[in-house]
CSV table of C-alpha atoms and ligand atoms in Angstrom, one decimal:
chain,number,residue,atom,x,y,z
A,195,MET,CA,-1.0,-33.0,-15.2
A,196,THR,CA,0.7,-36.3,-14.7
A,197,GLY,CA,4.4,-37.0,-13.8
A,198,LYS,CA,6.5,-40.2,-13.4
A,199,GLN,CA,4.6,-43.4,-13.7
A,200,GLY,CA,1.4,-41.6,-14.3
A,201,PHE,CA,1.5,-39.8,-10.9
A,202,CYS,CA,-1.2,-37.1,-10.9
A,203,TYR,CA,0.2,-33.9,-9.4
A,204,ASP,CA,-3.3,-32.5,-8.9
A,205,SER,CA,-3.8,-35.1,-6.1
A,206,LEU,CA,-1.3,-33.1,-4.1
A,207,VAL,CA,-3.7,-30.1,-3.8
A,208,ARG,CA,-5.5,-29.8,-0.5
A,209,ASP,CA,-9.2,-30.7,-0.7
A,210,CYS,CA,-10.2,-27.2,0.4
A,211,TYR,CA,-8.6,-25.7,-2.7
A,212,ARG,CA,-10.1,-28.0,-5.3
A,213,SER,CA,-13.1,-25.7,-5.8
A,214,GLY,CA,-14.6,-22.5,-4.4
A,215,GLY,CA,-12.3,-19.5,-3.6
A,216,TYR,CA,-12.9,-15.8,-3.5
A,217,VAL,CA,-15.6,-14.5,-5.9
A,218,TYR,CA,-14.3,-11.3,-7.6
A,219,ALA,CA,-16.6,-8.6,-8.8
A,220,ALA,CA,-17.0,-7.9,-12.6
A,221,ARG,CA,-14.5,-5.4,-14.0
A,222,PRO,CA,-15.1,-2.6,-16.5
A,223,GLY,CA,-13.3,-4.6,-19.2
A,224,ASP,CA,-16.1,-7.2,-18.9
A,225,VAL,CA,-18.7,-4.8,-20.0
A,226,THR,CA,-17.0,-2.2,-22.3
A,227,GLY,CA,-17.7,-2.8,-25.9
A,228,LYS,CA,-21.3,-3.8,-25.2
A,229,PRO,CA,-23.7,-1.9,-27.5
A,230,GLY,CA,-24.6,1.6,-26.1
A,231,VAL,CA,-22.1,1.4,-23.2
A,232,THR,CA,-19.9,4.5,-23.4
A,233,ARG,CA,-19.1,5.0,-19.7
A,234,VAL,CA,-19.0,2.3,-17.1
A,235,ALA,CA,-20.5,2.9,-13.5
A,236,ARG,CA,-18.2,0.9,-11.2
A,237,LEU,CA,-20.4,0.0,-8.3
A,238,ALA,CA,-19.4,-3.5,-7.3
A,239,SER,CA,-16.3,-3.2,-5.1
A,240,ASN,CA,-17.1,-0.5,-2.6
A,241,GLU,CA,-14.1,1.6,-3.7
A,242,ASN,CA,-13.7,5.4,-3.3
A,243,PRO,CA,-14.2,6.9,-6.8
A,244,ASP,CA,-11.8,9.7,-5.9
A,245,PRO,CA,-8.1,9.2,-6.8
A,246,PRO,CA,-5.7,9.0,-3.8
A,247,SER,CA,-4.7,12.2,-2.0
A,248,PRO,CA,-1.9,14.1,-3.8
A,249,ARG,CA,0.2,13.7,-0.7
A,250,ALA,CA,-0.2,9.9,-0.9
A,251,ILE,CA,0.8,10.0,-4.5
A,252,GLU,CA,3.8,12.2,-3.8
A,253,MET,CA,5.1,10.0,-0.9
A,254,GLY,CA,4.4,6.7,-2.8
A,255,LYS,CA,6.4,8.0,-5.8
A,256,ALA,CA,9.3,9.1,-3.6
A,257,ALA,CA,9.4,5.6,-2.0
A,258,LEU,CA,9.6,4.0,-5.4
A,259,CYS,CA,13.0,5.6,-5.9
A,260,ASP,CA,14.3,3.5,-2.9
A,261,ALA,CA,12.6,0.3,-3.9
A,262,ASN,CA,16.0,-1.4,-4.3
A,263,ARG,CA,15.9,-1.7,-0.4
A,264,TYR,CA,13.6,-4.0,1.6
A,265,PRO,CA,10.8,-2.1,3.4
A,266,GLY,CA,11.7,-1.1,7.0
A,267,ASP,CA,11.5,2.5,8.1
A,268,GLN,CA,8.3,3.0,6.0
A,269,VAL,CA,6.4,0.4,7.9
A,270,THR,CA,7.5,1.6,11.3
A,271,GLY,CA,6.7,5.1,10.0
A,272,LEU,CA,3.2,4.0,9.1
A,273,VAL,CA,2.7,2.8,12.7
A,274,SER,CA,3.8,6.2,14.0
A,275,ALA,CA,1.5,7.9,11.5
A,276,LEU,CA,-1.4,5.8,12.7
A,277,GLN,CA,-0.6,6.7,16.3
A,278,LYS,CA,-0.5,10.4,15.3
A,279,TYR,CA,-3.9,10.0,13.4
A,280,HIS,CA,-5.7,7.9,16.0
A,281,GLY,CA,-3.9,8.3,19.3
A,282,PRO,CA,-1.7,6.1,21.4
A,283,TYR,CA,-3.1,2.7,20.4
A,284,HIS,CA,-1.1,-0.5,19.5
A,285,PHE,CA,-1.2,-1.4,15.8
A,286,VAL,CA,-0.3,-4.2,13.5
A,287,THR,CA,-0.3,-3.9,9.7
A,288,GLY,CA,-0.9,-6.2,6.7
A,289,VAL,CA,-1.4,-6.5,3.0
A,290,GLY,CA,-4.9,-5.1,3.1
A,291,MET,CA,-7.1,-6.1,6.0
A,292,ASP,CA,-7.2,-9.4,4.2
A,293,GLY,CA,-3.6,-9.8,5.1
A,294,VAL,CA,-4.3,-8.8,8.7
A,295,ILE,CA,-7.2,-11.4,8.9
A,296,GLU,CA,-4.9,-14.1,7.6
A,297,THR,CA,-2.1,-13.3,10.0
A,298,VAL,CA,-4.5,-13.2,13.0
A,299,LEU,CA,-5.8,-16.6,12.1
A,300,ARG,CA,-2.2,-17.9,11.6
A,301,THR,CA,-1.3,-16.6,15.0
A,302,PHE,CA,-4.1,-18.2,16.9
A,303,VAL,CA,-5.8,-21.1,15.0
A,304,CYS,CA,-4.5,-24.6,14.6
A,305,ALA,CA,-6.2,-27.3,12.5
A,306,GLY,CA,-9.4,-28.4,14.2
A,307,ASP,CA,-9.8,-25.2,16.3
A,308,ARG,CA,-13.1,-23.4,16.0
A,309,VAL,CA,-13.6,-20.1,14.2
A,310,ALA,CA,-17.1,-18.5,14.5
A,311,ILE,CA,-18.4,-16.1,11.9
A,312,SER,CA,-21.5,-13.9,12.1
A,313,THR,CA,-23.2,-14.5,8.7
A,314,PRO,CA,-24.1,-13.5,6.0
A,315,THR,CA,-20.9,-11.6,5.7
A,316,PHE,CA,-17.6,-11.0,3.9
A,317,SER,CA,-16.4,-14.3,2.6
A,318,PHE,CA,-12.7,-14.0,3.3
A,319,TYR,CA,-13.0,-14.9,7.0
A,320,GLY,CA,-14.2,-18.4,6.1
A,321,LEU,CA,-11.7,-18.8,3.3
A,322,ALA,CA,-8.8,-17.8,5.5
A,323,ALA,CA,-10.0,-20.0,8.4
A,324,MET,CA,-10.3,-22.9,6.1
A,325,GLY,CA,-6.7,-22.4,5.0
A,326,GLN,CA,-5.8,-23.0,8.7
A,327,GLY,CA,-7.8,-26.2,8.7
A,328,ALA,CA,-10.2,-24.6,11.2
A,329,ASP,CA,-13.7,-25.9,12.1
A,330,VAL,CA,-15.8,-23.0,10.9
A,331,ILE,CA,-19.1,-22.2,12.6
A,332,SER,CA,-21.6,-19.8,11.1
A,333,VAL,CA,-23.7,-17.8,13.6
A,334,PRO,CA,-26.7,-16.6,11.6
A,335,ARG,CA,-27.9,-13.0,11.9
A,336,GLU,CA,-31.5,-12.2,12.7
A,337,ASN,CA,-34.1,-11.6,9.8
A,338,ASP,CA,-33.3,-7.8,9.9
A,339,PHE,CA,-29.5,-8.7,9.8
A,340,SER,CA,-28.9,-7.6,13.4
A,341,VAL,CA,-26.8,-9.7,15.7
A,342,ASP,CA,-28.3,-11.3,18.8
A,343,PRO,CA,-25.4,-11.1,21.3
A,344,VAL,CA,-26.8,-13.9,23.5
A,345,ARG,CA,-27.0,-16.3,20.5
A,346,PHE,CA,-23.5,-15.1,19.3
A,347,VAL,CA,-22.0,-15.9,22.7
A,348,ARG,CA,-23.7,-19.2,23.0
A,349,GLU,CA,-22.6,-20.4,19.6
A,350,ALA,CA,-19.1,-18.9,19.6
A,351,ALA,CA,-18.3,-19.8,23.2
A,352,ASP,CA,-15.5,-22.2,22.5
A,353,ALA,CA,-14.2,-20.5,19.3
A,354,LYS,CA,-10.5,-19.4,19.3
A,355,VAL,CA,-11.4,-16.5,17.0
A,356,SER,CA,-14.8,-15.0,16.1
A,357,PHE,CA,-15.5,-12.5,13.3
A,358,LEU,CA,-18.1,-9.8,13.4
A,359,CYS,CA,-18.3,-7.2,10.7
A,360,SER,CA,-19.8,-3.8,11.4
A,361,PRO,CA,-20.9,-2.1,9.2
A,362,ASN,CA,-21.5,-5.5,7.8
A,363,ASN,CA,-20.6,-6.4,4.2
A,364,PRO,CA,-22.9,-6.9,2.3
A,365,THR,CA,-25.9,-5.9,4.5
A,366,GLY,CA,-24.6,-2.5,5.7
A,367,THR,CA,-25.9,-3.3,9.2
A,368,VAL,CA,-24.2,-1.5,12.1
A,369,THR,CA,-24.0,-3.4,15.4
A,370,PRO,CA,-24.3,-1.1,18.4
A,371,ALA,CA,-21.2,-0.9,20.6
A,372,SER,CA,-23.3,-2.0,23.6
A,373,ASP,CA,-24.0,-5.3,21.8
A,374,VAL,CA,-20.3,-5.8,21.0
A,375,ALA,CA,-19.5,-5.2,24.7
A,376,GLU,CA,-22.1,-7.9,25.6
A,377,ILE,CA,-20.4,-10.3,23.2
A,378,LEU,CA,-17.0,-9.5,24.6
A,379,GLU,CA,-18.2,-10.2,28.1
A,380,GLY,CA,-19.1,-13.7,27.1
A,381,LEU,CA,-16.2,-14.7,24.8
A,382,SER,CA,-13.0,-16.2,25.9
A,383,GLY,CA,-11.4,-16.2,22.5
A,384,ILE,CA,-10.4,-13.3,20.2
A,385,LEU,CA,-13.1,-11.1,18.7
A,386,PHE,CA,-12.1,-9.7,15.3
A,387,LEU,CA,-14.3,-6.7,14.7
A,388,ASP,CA,-14.0,-5.8,11.1
A,389,ASN,CA,-14.4,-2.1,10.8
A,390,ALA,CA,-13.6,-1.6,7.1
A,391,TYR,CA,-16.4,0.8,6.5
A,392,VAL,CA,-16.1,2.8,9.8
A,393,GLU,CA,-15.7,6.2,8.1
A,394,PHE,CA,-19.2,6.0,6.8
A,395,CYS,CA,-21.0,5.5,10.1
A,396,ASN,CA,-21.0,6.9,13.6
A,397,GLU,CA,-20.5,3.9,15.8
A,398,GLU,CA,-17.3,3.9,17.8
A,399,TYR,CA,-15.8,0.7,19.2
A,400,ARG,CA,-12.3,1.8,20.2
A,401,PRO,CA,-13.2,2.6,23.9
A,402,LEU,CA,-13.9,-1.1,24.3
A,403,MET,CA,-10.2,-1.8,23.9
A,404,LYS,CA,-9.5,-0.4,27.4
A,405,LYS,CA,-11.7,-3.0,29.0
A,406,TYR,CA,-11.3,-6.1,26.8
A,407,GLY,CA,-7.9,-7.6,26.0
A,408,ASN,CA,-9.3,-9.9,23.4
A,409,LEU,CA,-10.6,-7.3,21.0
A,410,VAL,CA,-9.0,-6.7,17.6
A,411,ILE,CA,-10.4,-3.9,15.4
A,412,GLY,CA,-9.6,-4.3,11.7
A,413,ARG,CA,-9.3,-1.3,9.4
A,414,THR,CA,-8.4,-0.7,5.8
A,415,MET,CA,-7.1,2.1,3.7
A,416,SER,CA,-8.9,0.6,0.6
A,417,LYS,CA,-12.1,2.5,1.1
A,418,ALA,CA,-12.3,6.0,2.5
A,419,PHE,CA,-8.6,6.6,1.9
A,420,SER,CA,-8.7,5.6,-1.8
A,421,LEU,CA,-5.8,3.1,-1.6
A,422,ALA,CA,-7.5,-0.1,-2.7
A,423,GLY,CA,-4.8,-0.9,-5.3
A,424,LEU,CA,-2.0,-0.5,-2.8
A,425,ARG,CA,-3.3,-3.1,-0.3
A,426,VAL,CA,-2.8,-1.5,3.1
A,427,GLY,CA,-4.7,-2.8,6.2
A,428,TYR,CA,-4.1,-2.5,9.9
A,429,ALA,CA,-5.7,-3.3,13.2
A,430,PHE,CA,-6.0,-1.9,16.7
A,431,VAL,CA,-4.7,-4.7,18.9
A,432,PRO,CA,-4.0,-5.2,22.6
A,433,GLU,CA,-0.4,-4.6,23.4
A,434,TRP,CA,0.3,-8.3,24.3
A,435,MET,CA,-0.7,-9.3,20.7
A,436,VAL,CA,2.0,-7.3,18.8
A,437,PRO,CA,5.0,-9.6,19.2
A,438,CYS,CA,3.1,-12.9,18.4
A,439,TYR,CA,1.4,-11.3,15.4
A,440,THR,CA,4.7,-10.0,14.2
A,441,ARG,CA,6.3,-13.5,14.5
A,442,ALA,CA,3.4,-15.0,12.5
A,443,MET,CA,3.4,-12.5,9.7
A,444,THR,CA,5.1,-13.0,6.3
A,445,PRO,CA,8.4,-11.0,6.4
A,446,PHE,CA,8.3,-7.6,4.5
A,447,SER,CA,4.8,-8.3,3.4
A,448,LEU,CA,3.6,-4.6,3.4
A,449,ASN,CA,5.7,-3.0,0.7
A,450,SER,CA,7.5,0.4,1.1
A,451,VAL,CA,5.6,2.2,-1.6
A,452,SER,CA,2.2,1.3,-0.1
A,453,ALA,CA,3.3,2.1,3.4
A,454,SER,CA,4.7,5.5,2.3
A,455,ALA,CA,1.6,6.4,0.4
A,456,ALA,CA,-0.5,5.4,3.4
A,457,ILE,CA,1.5,7.8,5.6
A,458,GLY,CA,0.8,10.5,3.0
A,459,ALA,CA,-2.9,9.6,3.0
A,460,LEU,CA,-3.2,9.9,6.8
A,461,GLU,CA,-1.9,13.5,6.5
A,462,ASP,CA,-4.9,14.4,4.4
A,463,ALA,CA,-8.0,14.2,6.7
A,464,ASP,CA,-10.1,16.3,4.3
A,465,HIS,CA,-9.9,13.5,1.7
A,466,VAL,CA,-11.8,11.3,4.1
A,467,THR,CA,-14.3,14.0,5.1
A,468,ARG,CA,-15.1,14.6,1.4
A,469,ALA,CA,-15.7,10.8,0.9
A,470,ARG,CA,-17.9,10.6,4.0
A,471,GLU,CA,-20.0,13.6,2.9
A,472,ARG,CA,-20.5,12.3,-0.6
A,473,VAL,CA,-21.4,8.8,0.7
A,474,THR,CA,-23.9,10.1,3.2
A,475,ARG,CA,-25.6,12.4,0.7
A,476,LEU,CA,-25.8,9.9,-2.2
A,477,ARG,CA,-26.7,6.9,0.1
A,478,ASP,CA,-29.8,8.9,1.3
A,479,PHE,CA,-30.6,9.8,-2.4
A,480,VAL,CA,-30.5,6.1,-3.4
A,481,CYS,CA,-32.6,5.0,-0.4
A,482,ARG,CA,-35.2,7.6,-1.4
A,483,GLU,CA,-35.3,7.1,-5.1
A,484,CYS,CA,-34.9,3.3,-5.5
A,485,ARG,CA,-38.1,1.6,-6.2
A,486,PHE,CA,-36.9,-1.6,-4.5
A,487,PRO,CA,-36.4,-1.9,-0.7
A,488,VAL,CA,-32.9,-0.7,0.4
A,489,HIS,CA,-31.6,-1.9,3.8
A,490,PRO,CA,-30.3,0.7,6.2
A,491,SER,CA,-26.6,1.0,5.7
A,492,GLY,CA,-23.7,2.5,7.6
A,493,ALA,CA,-21.3,1.8,4.8
A,494,ASN,CA,-20.4,3.1,1.3
A,495,PHE,CA,-22.8,0.6,-0.2
A,496,VAL,CA,-26.4,-0.5,0.1
A,497,LEU,CA,-28.1,-3.9,-0.1
A,498,VAL,CA,-31.1,-3.8,-2.4
A,499,ASP,CA,-33.8,-6.5,-2.3
A,500,VAL,CA,-34.7,-7.0,-6.0
A,501,ALA,CA,-37.3,-9.8,-5.4
A,502,PRO,CA,-39.1,-11.2,-7.3
A,503,HIS,CA,-36.0,-10.9,-9.6
A,504,LYS,CA,-32.8,-12.8,-8.9
A,505,GLY,CA,-29.7,-10.8,-8.0
A,506,CYS,CA,-27.6,-12.5,-10.7
A,507,ASP,CA,-30.2,-11.6,-13.4
A,508,VAL,CA,-30.4,-8.0,-12.3
A,509,ALA,CA,-26.6,-7.7,-12.1
A,510,ALA,CA,-26.2,-9.2,-15.5
A,511,ARG,CA,-28.8,-6.9,-17.0
A,512,LEU,CA,-27.3,-3.8,-15.5
A,513,ALA,CA,-23.8,-4.9,-16.5
A,514,GLY,CA,-25.1,-5.1,-20.1
A,515,ARG,CA,-26.1,-1.4,-19.7
A,516,GLY,CA,-22.8,-0.3,-18.3
A,517,VAL,CA,-23.7,-0.4,-14.6
A,518,ILE,CA,-21.6,-2.9,-12.6
A,519,VAL,CA,-23.1,-4.0,-9.3
A,520,ARG,CA,-22.5,-7.1,-7.2
A,521,SER,CA,-25.0,-10.0,-7.2
A,522,CYS,CA,-25.1,-11.3,-3.6
A,523,GLU,CA,-25.8,-15.0,-4.4
A,524,SER,CA,-22.2,-16.0,-3.4
A,525,PHE,CA,-22.8,-14.8,0.2
A,526,PRO,CA,-24.0,-17.9,2.0
A,527,GLY,CA,-27.2,-17.5,4.0
A,528,LEU,CA,-28.4,-14.4,2.1
A,529,GLY,CA,-30.8,-15.9,-0.5
A,530,ASP,CA,-30.8,-15.2,-4.2
A,531,HIS,CA,-32.7,-11.9,-4.5
A,532,TYR,CA,-30.2,-9.2,-3.4
A,533,ILE,CA,-27.7,-7.0,-5.1
A,534,ARG,CA,-25.0,-4.8,-3.4
A,535,VAL,CA,-24.5,-1.4,-4.8
A,536,SER,CA,-21.5,0.8,-4.0
A,537,ILE,CA,-22.1,4.5,-3.4
A,538,GLY,CA,-20.0,6.0,-6.2
A,539,GLU,CA,-20.1,9.4,-8.0
A,540,GLU,CA,-23.4,11.2,-8.5
A,541,TRP,CA,-23.6,10.4,-12.2
A,542,GLU,CA,-23.1,6.7,-11.4
A,543,MET,CA,-25.9,6.6,-8.8
A,544,LYS,CA,-28.2,8.4,-11.3
A,545,ARG,CA,-27.3,5.8,-13.9
A,546,PHE,CA,-28.0,3.0,-11.4
A,547,LEU,CA,-31.4,4.4,-10.5
A,548,GLU,CA,-32.4,4.9,-14.2
A,549,GLU,CA,-31.7,1.2,-14.8
A,550,ILE,CA,-33.0,-0.4,-11.6
A,551,ASN,CA,-36.2,1.7,-11.6
A,552,CYS,CA,-37.2,0.5,-15.0
A,553,LEU,CA,-37.1,-3.2,-14.1
B,176,LIG,N1,-13.4,-6.5,5.3
B,176,LIG,C1,-14.4,-6.2,4.6
B,176,LIG,C2,-15.8,-6.2,5.3
B,176,LIG,C3,-14.4,-5.9,3.3
B,176,LIG,O1,-15.4,-5.6,2.6
B,176,LIG,C4,-13.1,-5.9,2.7
B,176,LIG,C5,-12.9,-5.6,1.2
B,176,LIG,N2,-13.9,-5.6,0.4
B,176,LIG,C6,-12.0,-6.2,3.4
B,176,LIG,C7,-12.2,-6.5,4.8
B,176,LIG,C8,-10.6,-6.3,2.9
B,176,LIG,O2,-10.1,-5.1,2.8
B,176,LIG,P1,-8.6,-4.9,2.1
B,176,LIG,O3,-8.9,-4.2,0.8
B,176,LIG,O4,-8.0,-3.9,3.1
B,176,LIG,O5,-8.0,-6.2,2.1
């Protein structure tokens, strides 16, 4: 669009937002209406197929009645609920873990500062770092997608913030806590350990917080707690970080309905146990029954190597048959022959296997 004297408004847009951006998974509306598709298996976004806990729904509804007021007590209430659930840690909250990632970067990273990312991984670290004008360094994982701590420390040595995802999206790889400790020994900047899928594995990183004052452990209520649509994220942080994070965050960003529903969800531990049991059982089932190699996963999804096919062709073919999975071509450093498949309900996994095994 042009303005006065032919001035082109588009030229005001920062170079980093002229192309690219977050790649969203296909939605059911993209495939319903295709011949033969009566029910859509939604296996592209690693959500929990169970609806939120009744207690979360009840508390979210009650908070809606007070939505004429800005959020306040609900967010402090969420921090207290997190302390009750996890123990006496220090927490920060955000609009999803995405919001936490963004605020952490805003707190620490100036234009030109280095941000290191263990890749291939979740794309938003790079996008958010780019928004700060950071100099982003990718630290490649090994061929089996494990992280070499020595290499990580060497390449991330002067980074202000480094990102390590475990279990890693999209590979499912779990990094042992001893390797994370080795990395923390060597880093002088902040290590953001993204623990979005923690409920589906057995690795525990929180004890490291006692020793290392530069560790942030990001968590989300979008997965095991079934609150993806409400956008609630939080992180375990060292105490010194709480005031500066709070100054950097957008005021009132976490809304009162989401915060209240999250408090309700934290009261229902059985909800998470059920999700964990379903994921463990069906993840084993998919690993056993899939005719393509499936990478070991500690998350509620698996990475499937569909070579010699291309991930995008397989995802398109399955979508046409009512099974939505994620092609992984948009994950830099991963190659073009992978799909990521969420562990959904039993009928969804059976549908997936029917389709993938006849390729
Ligand atoms: N980290 C990882 C590894 C993820 O996969 C996701 C969401 N897919 C997020 C963070 C963001 O989570 P949230 O929904 O809380 O923003």
